[in-house]
């Protein structure tokens, strides 16, 4: 299951039934969960942990030193869950500060040439299309979709079940359940197809559409829009989460 040309440090921890293809390189502090498959030319280094059943395609590079010029040395980590697909030339860098971690959840689909910079937090069931780029400290929540050639500014958040159209430049937070597009990205409408596929009820979809209009189409300040949403719309979980996300935004919402 391990090709003879693979270079694996003797202290690396390799789980059962892993397949490690030609010319892969695995560093000393790497922990590889059971059933992972590395096709060929994959490099995993640093203090990096992968859960079981991840599949990595040629020239993926995982856990290497951050590109951040603020890096001063120390122990930083990269932690990846289970069942992820990591396609060709994907790069996932370790964190910058002592004791910090770049975190990728489970069951994500990262297409070719995607980049996850230092201290990124990626949730579960996220799809990133080709050349999607996340700057440092970006947070992507569960079931979000990042289109091809999208660039997301550092410290931005992308909410649950949000979708970003291809070639967008994201400089502020993308609220959950919404669709954003453009340069710079603007919130255009609810992510109706994504909501339907996720089984969100018609009542919740209707409430989210009304919340979108209040937030982005009526010219209200953020505090007034959120107060009106809470006063006028049913207290559904999706509405409450949208309000919480907006209230905790540091960079503001993509309008």
CSV table of C-alpha atoms in Angstrom, one decimal:
chain,number,residue,atom,x,y,z
A,1,UNK,CA,0.0,0.0,0.0
A,2,UNK,CA,3.1,2.3,0.2
A,3,UNK,CA,5.0,2.9,-3.1
A,4,UNK,CA,8.8,2.3,-2.7
A,5,UNK,CA,9.5,5.8,-4.0
A,6,UNK,CA,7.5,7.5,-1.2
A,7,UNK,CA,9.6,9.2,1.5
A,8,UNK,CA,8.1,8.8,5.0
A,9,UNK,CA,9.8,9.9,8.1
A,10,UNK,CA,10.1,6.9,10.5
A,11,UNK,CA,8.4,8.8,13.3
A,12,UNK,CA,5.4,9.7,11.2
A,13,UNK,CA,2.2,7.9,12.3
A,14,UNK,CA,0.5,6.1,9.4
A,15,UNK,CA,-3.0,4.6,10.0
A,16,UNK,CA,-4.1,1.3,8.8
A,17,UNK,CA,-5.0,0.6,5.2
A,18,UNK,CA,-3.5,3.9,3.9
A,19,UNK,CA,-2.4,4.1,0.3
A,20,UNK,CA,0.6,6.2,-0.3
A,21,UNK,CA,1.6,6.6,-4.0
A,22,UNK,CA,4.8,7.4,-5.8
A,23,UNK,CA,7.0,10.2,-4.7
A,24,UNK,CA,4.9,11.3,-1.7
A,25,UNK,CA,6.7,13.0,1.2
A,26,UNK,CA,5.5,12.7,4.8
A,27,UNK,CA,7.2,14.6,7.6
A,28,UNK,CA,8.2,13.6,11.1
A,29,UNK,CA,5.2,15.2,13.0
A,30,UNK,CA,2.5,14.0,10.6
A,31,UNK,CA,-0.4,11.8,11.8
A,32,UNK,CA,-2.3,10.1,9.0
A,33,UNK,CA,-5.7,8.5,9.8
A,34,UNK,CA,-6.8,5.1,8.6
A,35,UNK,CA,-7.8,4.6,5.0
A,36,UNK,CA,-6.3,7.8,3.6
A,37,UNK,CA,-5.3,7.7,0.0
A,38,UNK,CA,-2.4,9.8,-1.4
A,39,UNK,CA,-2.3,9.4,-5.2
A,40,UNK,CA,1.3,10.7,-5.9
A,41,UNK,CA,3.6,13.6,-5.3
A,42,UNK,CA,1.7,14.7,-2.2
A,43,UNK,CA,3.7,16.6,0.5
A,44,UNK,CA,2.5,16.6,4.1
A,45,UNK,CA,4.7,18.2,6.7
A,46,UNK,CA,4.7,20.2,10.0
A,47,UNK,CA,2.6,19.3,13.0
A,48,UNK,CA,-0.2,18.0,10.8
A,49,UNK,CA,-3.1,15.6,11.7
A,50,UNK,CA,-5.4,14.1,9.1
A,51,UNK,CA,-8.4,12.0,10.1
A,52,UNK,CA,-9.5,8.8,8.3
A,53,UNK,CA,-10.5,8.4,4.7
A,54,UNK,CA,-9.1,11.6,3.2
A,55,UNK,CA,-8.2,11.4,-0.5
A,56,UNK,CA,-5.3,13.7,-1.7
A,57,UNK,CA,-4.5,14.1,-5.4
A,58,UNK,CA,-1.1,14.9,-7.0
A,59,UNK,CA,0.9,17.9,-5.8
A,60,UNK,CA,-1.3,18.7,-2.9
A,61,UNK,CA,0.8,20.4,-0.2
A,62,UNK,CA,-0.5,20.3,3.4
A,63,UNK,CA,0.8,21.7,6.7
A,64,UNK,CA,3.8,23.6,5.5
A,65,UNK,CA,5.0,26.8,7.1
A,66,UNK,CA,2.8,29.8,6.7
A,67,UNK,CA,3.5,32.5,4.1
A,68,UNK,CA,2.7,35.2,6.7
A,69,UNK,CA,5.6,37.5,7.3
A,70,UNK,CA,4.5,37.8,11.0
A,71,UNK,CA,5.7,34.2,11.6
A,72,UNK,CA,8.3,34.2,14.4
A,73,UNK,CA,8.7,30.5,14.8
A,74,UNK,CA,7.2,28.2,17.4
A,75,UNK,CA,4.8,25.2,17.2
A,76,UNK,CA,1.9,25.7,14.9
A,77,UNK,CA,-0.5,23.0,13.7
A,78,UNK,CA,-2.7,21.9,10.8
A,79,UNK,CA,-5.8,19.8,11.7
A,80,UNK,CA,-7.9,18.1,9.0
A,81,UNK,CA,-11.0,16.0,9.7
A,82,UNK,CA,-12.2,12.9,7.8
A,83,UNK,CA,-13.6,12.1,4.3
A,84,UNK,CA,-12.2,15.2,2.6
A,85,UNK,CA,-11.3,15.3,-1.1
A,86,UNK,CA,-8.3,17.4,-1.7
A,87,UNK,CA,-7.6,17.8,-5.4
A,88,UNK,CA,-4.5,18.6,-7.5
A,89,UNK,CA,-2.2,21.5,-6.3
A,90,UNK,CA,-4.3,22.4,-3.2
A,91,UNK,CA,-2.2,24.2,-0.6
A,92,UNK,CA,-3.2,24.3,3.1
A,93,UNK,CA,-0.7,26.1,5.3
A,94,UNK,CA,-0.1,25.9,9.0
A,95,UNK,CA,-1.0,28.6,11.4
A,96,UNK,CA,1.2,31.7,12.2
A,97,UNK,CA,1.2,32.1,16.0
A,98,UNK,CA,2.6,29.8,18.7
A,99,UNK,CA,0.0,27.2,19.6
A,100,UNK,CA,-2.4,28.2,16.8
A,101,UNK,CA,-4.1,25.9,14.3
A,102,UNK,CA,-5.4,25.9,10.8
A,103,UNK,CA,-8.5,23.8,10.9
A,104,UNK,CA,-10.4,21.9,8.1
A,105,UNK,CA,-13.5,19.9,9.0
A,106,UNK,CA,-14.9,16.8,7.4
A,107,UNK,CA,-16.4,15.8,4.0
A,108,UNK,CA,-15.2,18.9,2.2
A,109,UNK,CA,-14.5,19.0,-1.6
A,110,UNK,CA,-11.5,21.2,-2.4
A,111,UNK,CA,-11.0,21.4,-6.2
A,112,UNK,CA,-7.7,22.0,-8.0
A,113,UNK,CA,-5.4,24.9,-7.0
A,114,UNK,CA,-7.5,26.0,-4.0
A,115,UNK,CA,-5.5,27.8,-1.3
A,116,UNK,CA,-6.2,27.8,2.5
A,117,UNK,CA,-3.9,30.3,4.2
A,118,UNK,CA,-2.8,30.4,7.9
A,119,UNK,CA,-5.4,30.2,10.6
A,120,UNK,CA,-8.2,29.4,8.2
A,121,UNK,CA,-11.2,27.6,9.7
A,122,UNK,CA,-13.2,25.5,7.2
A,123,UNK,CA,-16.3,23.8,8.4
A,124,UNK,CA,-18.0,20.6,7.1
A,125,UNK,CA,-19.5,19.8,3.7
A,126,UNK,CA,-17.9,22.9,2.1
A,127,UNK,CA,-17.3,22.9,-1.7
A,128,UNK,CA,-14.5,25.2,-3.0
A,129,UNK,CA,-14.2,25.3,-6.8
A,130,UNK,CA,-11.0,25.6,-8.7
A,131,UNK,CA,-8.6,28.3,-7.6
A,132,UNK,CA,-10.7,29.4,-4.6
A,133,UNK,CA,-8.4,31.4,-2.3
A,134,UNK,CA,-8.8,32.0,1.4
A,135,UNK,CA,-6.6,34.6,3.1
A,136,UNK,CA,-5.5,34.3,6.7
A,137,UNK,CA,-8.0,33.8,9.5
A,138,UNK,CA,-11.0,33.4,7.0
A,139,UNK,CA,-13.9,31.3,8.4
A,140,UNK,CA,-16.1,29.3,6.2
A,141,UNK,CA,-19.2,27.7,7.8
A,142,UNK,CA,-20.9,24.4,7.0
A,143,UNK,CA,-22.4,23.6,3.6
A,144,UNK,CA,-21.1,26.9,2.0
A,145,UNK,CA,-20.1,26.9,-1.7
A,146,UNK,CA,-17.1,29.0,-2.9
A,147,UNK,CA,-17.1,29.5,-6.6
A,148,UNK,CA,-14.1,29.2,-8.9
A,149,UNK,CA,-11.5,32.0,-8.8
A,150,UNK,CA,-13.0,33.5,-5.7
A,151,UNK,CA,-10.6,35.5,-3.5
A,152,UNK,CA,-11.7,36.1,0.1
A,153,UNK,CA,-10.0,38.8,2.2
A,154,UNK,CA,-8.4,38.0,5.5
A,155,UNK,CA,-10.6,37.8,8.6
A,156,UNK,CA,-13.8,37.5,6.5
A,157,UNK,CA,-16.5,35.0,7.4
A,158,UNK,CA,-18.8,33.1,5.0
A,159,UNK,CA,-22.0,31.9,6.7
A,160,UNK,CA,-23.7,28.6,6.7
A,161,UNK,CA,-25.2,27.5,3.3
A,162,UNK,CA,-24.0,30.7,1.7
A,163,UNK,CA,-22.8,30.6,-2.0
A,164,UNK,CA,-20.3,32.9,-3.7
A,165,UNK,CA,-20.4,33.2,-7.4
A,166,UNK,CA,-17.3,32.6,-9.5
A,167,UNK,CA,-14.6,35.3,-9.8
A,168,UNK,CA,-15.9,37.3,-6.9
A,169,UNK,CA,-13.8,39.5,-4.6
A,170,UNK,CA,-15.0,39.1,-1.1
A,171,UNK,CA,-13.9,41.9,1.3
A,172,UNK,CA,-16.7,41.7,3.9
A,173,UNK,CA,-18.7,38.8,5.5
A,174,UNK,CA,-21.1,36.8,3.4
A,175,UNK,CA,-24.2,36.2,5.5
A,176,UNK,CA,-25.6,32.7,6.0
A,177,UNK,CA,-28.2,31.3,3.5
A,178,UNK,CA,-27.4,34.0,1.0
A,179,UNK,CA,-25.9,34.2,-2.5
A,180,UNK,CA,-23.1,36.8,-3.1
A,181,UNK,CA,-21.5,37.8,-6.3
A,182,UNK,CA,-19.4,40.5,-7.9
A,183,UNK,CA,-16.2,42.6,-7.5
A,184,UNK,CA,-16.5,43.6,-4.7
A,185,UNK,CA,-19.1,40.9,-3.8
A,186,UNK,CA,-22.6,42.0,-3.0
A,187,UNK,CA,-25.4,39.9,-1.4
A,188,UNK,CA,-27.8,39.4,-4.3
A,189,UNK,CA,-30.6,37.1,-2.9
A,190,UNK,CA,-31.2,34.0,-0.8
A,191,UNK,CA,-29.4,30.8,-1.9
A,192,UNK,CA,-32.7,29.2,-2.9
A,193,UNK,CA,-31.2,26.1,-4.6
A,194,UNK,CA,-28.9,25.4,-1.7
A,195,UNK,CA,-31.7,25.9,0.8
A,196,UNK,CA,-34.0,23.5,-1.1
A,197,UNK,CA,-31.3,20.9,-1.4
A,198,UNK,CA,-30.6,21.1,2.3
A,199,UNK,CA,-34.3,20.5,3.1
A,200,UNK,CA,-35.0,24.0,4.6
A,201,UNK,CA,-38.7,24.5,4.9
A,202,UNK,CA,-40.7,26.8,2.6
A,203,UNK,CA,-41.7,28.9,5.6
A,204,UNK,CA,-38.0,29.4,6.5
A,205,UNK,CA,-37.2,30.2,2.9
A,206,UNK,CA,-39.9,32.8,2.7
A,207,UNK,CA,-38.8,34.3,6.0
A,208,UNK,CA,-35.2,34.5,4.8
A,209,UNK,CA,-36.2,36.2,1.6
A,210,UNK,CA,-38.1,38.8,3.6
A,211,UNK,CA,-35.1,39.2,5.9
A,212,UNK,CA,-32.8,39.7,2.9
A,213,UNK,CA,-35.1,42.6,1.7
A,214,UNK,CA,-35.0,44.3,5.1
A,215,UNK,CA,-31.3,43.9,5.4
A,216,UNK,CA,-30.2,44.8,1.9
A,217,UNK,CA,-32.9,46.6,0.0
A,218,UNK,CA,-34.6,49.1,2.3
A,219,UNK,CA,-31.8,51.4,3.2
A,220,UNK,CA,-31.9,50.8,6.9
A,221,UNK,CA,-29.0,50.9,9.3
A,222,UNK,CA,-27.8,47.4,10.3
A,223,UNK,CA,-29.1,47.8,13.9
A,224,UNK,CA,-32.5,49.1,12.7
A,225,UNK,CA,-32.8,46.3,10.1
A,226,UNK,CA,-32.0,43.6,12.6
A,227,UNK,CA,-34.5,45.0,15.1
A,228,UNK,CA,-37.2,45.1,12.5
A,229,UNK,CA,-36.4,41.5,11.5
A,230,UNK,CA,-36.8,40.4,15.1
A,231,UNK,CA,-40.0,42.3,15.5
A,232,UNK,CA,-41.7,41.2,12.2
A,233,UNK,CA,-40.4,37.8,11.3
A,234,UNK,CA,-41.1,34.4,13.0
A,235,UNK,CA,-38.4,33.3,15.5
A,236,UNK,CA,-37.2,30.5,13.3
A,237,UNK,CA,-33.8,29.0,13.9
A,238,UNK,CA,-32.5,30.2,10.5
A,239,UNK,CA,-33.7,33.8,11.2
A,240,UNK,CA,-32.1,33.8,14.7
A,241,UNK,CA,-28.9,32.6,13.3
A,242,UNK,CA,-28.8,35.2,10.5
A,243,UNK,CA,-29.4,37.9,13.1
A,244,UNK,CA,-26.7,36.6,15.3
A,245,UNK,CA,-24.2,36.4,12.4
A,246,UNK,CA,-24.9,40.0,11.4
A,247,UNK,CA,-24.6,41.3,15.0
A,248,UNK,CA,-21.2,39.6,15.5
A,249,UNK,CA,-19.7,40.7,12.2
A,250,UNK,CA,-16.5,42.7,12.5
A,251,UNK,CA,-15.9,43.6,8.9
A,252,UNK,CA,-19.6,44.2,8.1
A,253,UNK,CA,-21.8,42.4,5.6
A,254,UNK,CA,-21.3,42.3,1.9
A,255,UNK,CA,-24.0,44.7,0.6
